Amino acid sequence: CEDIASLSNFLIYDGKLKCGNSQVSRECLHVPNLERIREYETSSNTDRWLEYILDPKRKVIFLNYDKDERISEGCEKDNITNEGEIEIICQCLEAMTKCGVDPSDIGVMTLYRAQLNLFKKTIPETRYAGLETLTADQFQGRDKECIIISMVRKNDQNNSGSLLKELRRVNVAMTRAKSKLVIIGSKKTISSTPDISNLMGFLERKKWIYELTRDFRTAYKFPSNVEHEHSTMRRDKVESKHVKSATKAR
């Protein structure tokens, strides 16, 4: 869509990239049951950040979690991961799928292979059937209605690393989204890369940055897999009893 294309124009193409037609430029993510997200709020005074990102009119959102100092990257044998960002991704996925978005319309992407591997270990493949999780390089030449990007880097040294300096990769990551792009990151850390700092300025001018509160991770509560499976089994048993009763009545 036009908003997503504007990021690529800012980073690489200097305004020369155009949407194929007006329908493409106005494309929105279809969220069939947006109102359902309020069923999972923990309080009436909650920070409704998931409702914000689900809004079909919001095509580009940068979720800045700098107010939650508990989230940071980890490094083991040069493999950099960020468990806090994976938790945010999981909440985004739960919100989208609970509100009717097909997992096959969603892609999760990162520049860091170790982060991708950690995500795959955290989330069973059967949890979101059809969801694709790839690195930016692996996503080259393909797209999804919605892309969620994990930027990973968050540290006290404000070291954004070398991968974010490769604008081609960053551009590929952002332009894989057809109708909604959600970027998860530490604005303070990744802004240490000059080109990304300029991009953050662009996002701020567009009002596309959402400042998460310190306790945003407790704003919603989704049922666990076990709870979901038990409720499904109970519902199936009730429906089975109704069918048997109806059969006997006939």
GROMACS .gro file of C-alpha atoms in nm:
model
  250
    1CYS     CA    1   0.000   0.000   0.000
    2GLU     CA    2   0.100   0.364  -0.033
    3ASP     CA    3   0.212   0.406   0.329
    4ILE     CA    4   0.441   0.102   0.313
    5ALA     CA    5   0.580   0.211  -0.025
    6SER     CA    6   0.667   0.549   0.128
    7LEU     CA    7   0.918   0.377   0.359
    8SER     CA    8   1.096   0.227   0.060
    9ASN     CA    9   1.088   0.562  -0.115
   10PHE     CA   10   1.245   0.724   0.188
   11LEU     CA   11   1.515   0.457   0.231
   12ILE     CA   12   1.609   0.375  -0.128
   13TYR     CA   13   1.403   0.510  -0.416
   14ASP     CA   14   1.377   0.883  -0.349
   15GLY     CA   15   1.003   0.897  -0.422
   16LYS     CA   16   1.021   0.706  -0.752
   17LEU     CA   17   0.841   0.390  -0.632
   18LYS     CA   18   0.468   0.396  -0.714
   19CYS     CA   19   0.182   0.162  -0.627
   20GLY     CA   20   0.050  -0.038  -0.924
   21ASN     CA   21  -0.300   0.115  -0.902
   22SER     CA   22  -0.533   0.298  -0.664
   23GLN     CA   23  -0.675  -0.029  -0.529
   24VAL     CA   24  -0.327  -0.145  -0.427
   25SER     CA   25  -0.248   0.193  -0.269
   26ARG     CA   26  -0.562   0.174  -0.052
   27GLU     CA   27  -0.524  -0.190   0.050
   28CYS     CA   28  -0.606  -0.266   0.417
   29LEU     CA   29  -0.569  -0.575   0.632
   30HIS     CA   30  -0.909  -0.738   0.673
   31VAL     CA   31  -0.983  -0.792   1.044
   32PRO     CA   32  -1.328  -0.959   1.055
   33ASN     CA   33  -1.390  -0.936   1.432
   34LEU     CA   34  -1.194  -0.636   1.555
   35GLU     CA   35  -1.424  -0.586   1.855
   36ARG     CA   36  -1.324  -0.927   1.997
   37ILE     CA   37  -0.991  -0.792   2.118
   38ARG     CA   38  -1.163  -0.622   2.412
   39GLU     CA   39  -1.261  -0.963   2.549
   40TYR     CA   40  -0.895  -1.013   2.639
   41GLU     CA   41  -0.830  -0.684   2.818
   42THR     CA   42  -0.720  -0.721   3.179
   43SER     CA   43  -0.869  -0.385   3.285
   44SER     CA   44  -1.100  -0.116   3.154
   45ASN     CA   45  -0.809   0.128   3.196
   46THR     CA   46  -0.569  -0.084   2.993
   47ASP     CA   47  -0.337   0.056   2.727
   48ARG     CA   48  -0.518  -0.068   2.417
   49TRP     CA   49  -0.205  -0.108   2.208
   50LEU     CA   50  -0.325  -0.425   2.036
   51GLU     CA   51  -0.649  -0.258   1.935
   52TYR     CA   52  -0.436   0.021   1.792
   53ILE     CA   53  -0.227  -0.208   1.572
   54LEU     CA   54  -0.535  -0.403   1.457
   55ASP     CA   55  -0.703  -0.089   1.323
   56PRO     CA   56  -0.714  -0.148   0.944
   57LYS     CA   57  -0.658   0.225   0.881
   58ARG     CA   58  -0.314   0.204   1.047
   59LYS     CA   59  -0.089   0.054   0.779
   60VAL     CA   60   0.254   0.115   0.936
   61ILE     CA   61   0.323   0.093   1.311
   62PHE     CA   62   0.654   0.102   1.493
   63LEU     CA   63   0.611  -0.037   1.846
   64ASN     CA   64   0.873   0.129   2.065
   65TYR     CA   65   0.919  -0.051   2.397
   66ASP     CA   66   1.199   0.167   2.542
   67LYS     CA   67   0.987   0.247   2.851
   68ASP     CA   68   1.010  -0.119   2.955
   69GLU     CA   69   1.373  -0.145   3.062
   70ARG     CA   70   1.326  -0.516   3.138
   71ILE     CA   71   1.338  -0.600   2.767
   72SER     CA   72   1.688  -0.641   2.628
   73GLU     CA   73   1.885  -0.854   2.387
   74GLY     CA   74   2.082  -1.161   2.487
   75CYS     CA   75   2.398  -1.294   2.325
   76GLU     CA   76   2.539  -1.645   2.330
   77LYS     CA   77   2.834  -1.731   2.106
   78ASP     CA   78   2.760  -1.426   1.888
   79ASN     CA   79   2.398  -1.539   1.847
   80ILE     CA   80   2.182  -1.237   1.931
   81THR     CA   81   1.823  -1.285   2.045
   82ASN     CA   82   1.554  -1.085   2.223
   83GLU     CA   83   1.293  -1.282   2.418
   84GLY     CA   84   1.092  -0.969   2.499
   85GLU     CA   85   1.036  -0.899   2.132
   86ILE     CA   86   0.922  -1.258   2.080
   87GLU     CA   87   0.665  -1.210   2.356
   88ILE     CA   88   0.539  -0.898   2.177
   89ILE     CA   89   0.518  -1.090   1.848
   90CYS     CA   90   0.318  -1.364   2.021
   91GLN     CA   91   0.069  -1.113   2.158
   92CYS     CA   92   0.032  -0.956   1.814
   93LEU     CA   93  -0.030  -1.298   1.660
   94GLU     CA   94  -0.283  -1.391   1.926
   95ALA     CA   95  -0.469  -1.064   1.877
   96MET     CA   96  -0.478  -1.095   1.499
   97THR     CA   97  -0.584  -1.458   1.485
   98LYS     CA   98  -0.841  -1.425   1.766
   99CYS     CA   99  -0.995  -1.140   1.565
  100GLY     CA  100  -1.021  -1.350   1.252
  101VAL     CA  101  -0.702  -1.282   1.055
  102ASP     CA  102  -0.584  -1.597   0.877
  103PRO     CA  103  -0.232  -1.696   0.997
  104SER     CA  104  -0.140  -1.770   0.634
  105ASP     CA  105  -0.176  -1.395   0.566
  106ILE     CA  106   0.091  -1.314   0.827
  107GLY     CA  107   0.468  -1.333   0.807
  108VAL     CA  108   0.717  -1.291   1.092
  109MET     CA  109   1.058  -1.165   0.989
  110THR     CA  110   1.390  -1.067   1.142
  111LEU     CA  111   1.742  -0.995   1.019
  112TYR     CA  112   1.884  -1.229   1.285
  113ARG     CA  113   1.878  -1.604   1.226
  114ALA     CA  114   1.920  -1.682   1.598
  115GLN     CA  115   1.608  -1.478   1.676
  116LEU     CA  116   1.416  -1.672   1.413
  117ASN     CA  117   1.532  -2.003   1.559
  118LEU     CA  118   1.431  -1.895   1.910
  119PHE     CA  119   1.086  -1.793   1.785
  120LYS     CA  120   1.038  -2.133   1.619
  121LYS     CA  121   1.139  -2.308   1.942
  122THR     CA  122   0.897  -2.092   2.141
  123ILE     CA  123   0.593  -2.132   1.915
  124PRO     CA  124   0.483  -2.482   1.801
  125GLU     CA  125   0.432  -2.508   1.424
  126THR     CA  126   0.072  -2.617   1.481
  127ARG     CA  127  -0.014  -2.304   1.680
  128TYR     CA  128  -0.061  -2.082   1.373
  129ALA     CA  129  -0.115  -2.301   1.066
  130GLY     CA  130   0.020  -2.130   0.757
  131LEU     CA  131   0.226  -1.866   0.938
  132GLU     CA  132   0.563  -1.806   0.770
  133THR     CA  133   0.871  -1.719   0.975
  134LEU     CA  134   1.176  -1.625   0.769
  135THR     CA  135   1.479  -1.399   0.758
  136ALA     CA  136   1.465  -1.092   0.532
  137ASP     CA  137   1.682  -1.269   0.276
  138GLN     CA  138   1.450  -1.571   0.271
  139PHE     CA  139   1.148  -1.345   0.217
  140GLN     CA  140   1.300  -1.194  -0.098
  141GLY     CA  141   1.050  -1.213  -0.385
  142ARG     CA  142   0.746  -1.303  -0.173
  143ASP     CA  143   0.497  -1.105   0.032
  144LYS     CA  144   0.219  -1.128   0.291
  145GLU     CA  145  -0.081  -0.916   0.380
  146CYS     CA  146   0.079  -0.843   0.718
  147ILE     CA  147   0.446  -0.853   0.812
  148ILE     CA  148   0.573  -0.833   1.170
  149ILE     CA  149   0.942  -0.745   1.197
  150SER     CA  150   1.160  -0.804   1.503
  151MET     CA  151   1.453  -0.561   1.508
  152VAL     CA  152   1.612  -0.750   1.803
  153ARG     CA  153   1.879  -0.501   1.914
  154LYS     CA  154   1.832  -0.344   2.260
  155ASN     CA  155   2.131  -0.274   2.483
  156ASP     CA  156   2.270  -0.009   2.718
  157GLN     CA  157   2.551   0.071   2.474
  158ASN     CA  158   2.298   0.166   2.202
  159ASN     CA  159   2.483  -0.065   1.965
  160SER     CA  160   2.255  -0.146   1.671
  161GLY     CA  161   2.508  -0.380   1.509
  162SER     CA  162   2.608  -0.413   1.146
  163LEU     CA  163   2.299  -0.571   0.987
  164LEU     CA  164   2.087  -0.257   1.016
  165LYS     CA  165   2.347  -0.070   0.813
  166GLU     CA  166   2.256  -0.285   0.512
  167LEU     CA  167   1.969  -0.079   0.376
  168ARG     CA  168   1.888  -0.331   0.104
  169ARG     CA  169   1.801  -0.591   0.366
  170VAL     CA  170   1.602  -0.344   0.573
  171ASN     CA  171   1.414  -0.234   0.262
  172VAL     CA  172   1.336  -0.593   0.161
  173ALA     CA  173   1.201  -0.662   0.510
  174MET     CA  174   0.967  -0.364   0.510
  175THR     CA  175   0.836  -0.399   0.157
  176ARG     CA  176   0.719  -0.761   0.196
  177ALA     CA  177   0.400  -0.629   0.361
  178LYS     CA  178   0.102  -0.569   0.129
  179SER     CA  179  -0.142  -0.402   0.370
  180LYS     CA  180   0.005  -0.382   0.724
  181LEU     CA  181   0.358  -0.353   0.860
  182VAL     CA  182   0.430  -0.386   1.234
  183ILE     CA  183   0.789  -0.317   1.339
  184ILE     CA  184   0.896  -0.407   1.693
  185GLY     CA  185   1.208  -0.242   1.828
  186SER     CA  186   1.399  -0.017   2.062
  187LYS     CA  187   1.398   0.322   1.897
  188LYS     CA  188   1.686   0.439   2.115
  189THR     CA  189   1.917   0.148   2.029
  190ILE     CA  190   1.854   0.113   1.657
  191SER     CA  191   1.873   0.490   1.604
  192SER     CA  192   2.250   0.465   1.657
  193THR     CA  193   2.260   0.369   1.287
  194PRO     CA  194   2.233   0.705   1.102
  195ASP     CA  195   2.005   0.582   0.823
  196ILE     CA  196   1.772   0.415   1.073
  197SER     CA  197   1.775   0.731   1.285
  198ASN     CA  198   1.657   0.922   0.978
  199LEU     CA  199   1.387   0.659   0.924
  200MET     CA  200   1.271   0.701   1.285
  201GLY     CA  201   1.242   1.073   1.220
  202PHE     CA  202   1.028   0.998   0.913
  203LEU     CA  203   0.804   0.766   1.116
  204GLU     CA  204   0.767   1.031   1.388
  205ARG     CA  205   0.662   1.295   1.137
  206LYS     CA  206   0.403   1.053   1.001
  207LYS     CA  207   0.286   0.975   1.358
  208TRP     CA  208   0.350   0.605   1.296
  209ILE     CA  209   0.539   0.537   1.621
  210TYR     CA  210   0.343   0.393   1.912
  211GLU     CA  211   0.504   0.443   2.252
  212LEU     CA  212   0.430   0.137   2.462
  213THR     CA  213   0.389   0.184   2.836
  214ARG     CA  214   0.615   0.004   3.084
  215ASP     CA  215   0.345  -0.250   3.172
  216PHE     CA  216   0.199  -0.301   2.826
  217ARG     CA  217   0.270  -0.675   2.833
  218THR     CA  218   0.003  -0.728   3.101
  219ALA     CA  219  -0.267  -0.524   2.924
  220TYR     CA  220  -0.415  -0.837   2.764
  221LYS     CA  221  -0.446  -1.199   2.869
  222PHE     CA  222  -0.501  -1.473   2.614
  223PRO     CA  223  -0.590  -1.833   2.702
  224SER     CA  224  -0.302  -2.076   2.693
  225ASN     CA  225  -0.296  -2.363   2.448
  226VAL     CA  226  -0.407  -2.603   2.723
  227GLU     CA  227  -0.698  -2.380   2.826
  228HIS     CA  228  -0.798  -2.339   2.462
  229GLU     CA  229  -0.783  -2.712   2.398
  230HIS     CA  230  -0.986  -2.790   2.711
  231SER     CA  231  -1.255  -2.535   2.621
  232THR     CA  232  -1.267  -2.676   2.267
  233MET     CA  233  -1.303  -3.030   2.403
  234ARG     CA  234  -1.582  -2.920   2.638
  235ARG     CA  235  -1.761  -2.746   2.353
  236ASP     CA  236  -1.723  -3.052   2.130
  237LYS     CA  237  -1.864  -3.277   2.404
  238VAL     CA  238  -2.164  -3.048   2.452
  239GLU     CA  239  -2.227  -3.037   2.078
  240SER     CA  240  -2.191  -3.417   2.061
  241LYS     CA  241  -2.450  -3.458   2.340
  242HIS     CA  242  -2.689  -3.227   2.158
  243VAL     CA  243  -2.649  -3.430   1.839
  244LYS     CA  244  -2.708  -3.760   2.023
  245SER     CA  245  -3.013  -3.617   2.202
  246ALA     CA  246  -3.154  -3.490   1.875
  247THR     CA  247  -3.093  -3.830   1.713
  248LYS     CA  248  -3.273  -4.013   1.995
  249ALA     CA  249  -3.563  -3.768   1.978
  250ARG     CA  250  -3.606  -3.848   1.610
   0.00000   0.00000   0.00000
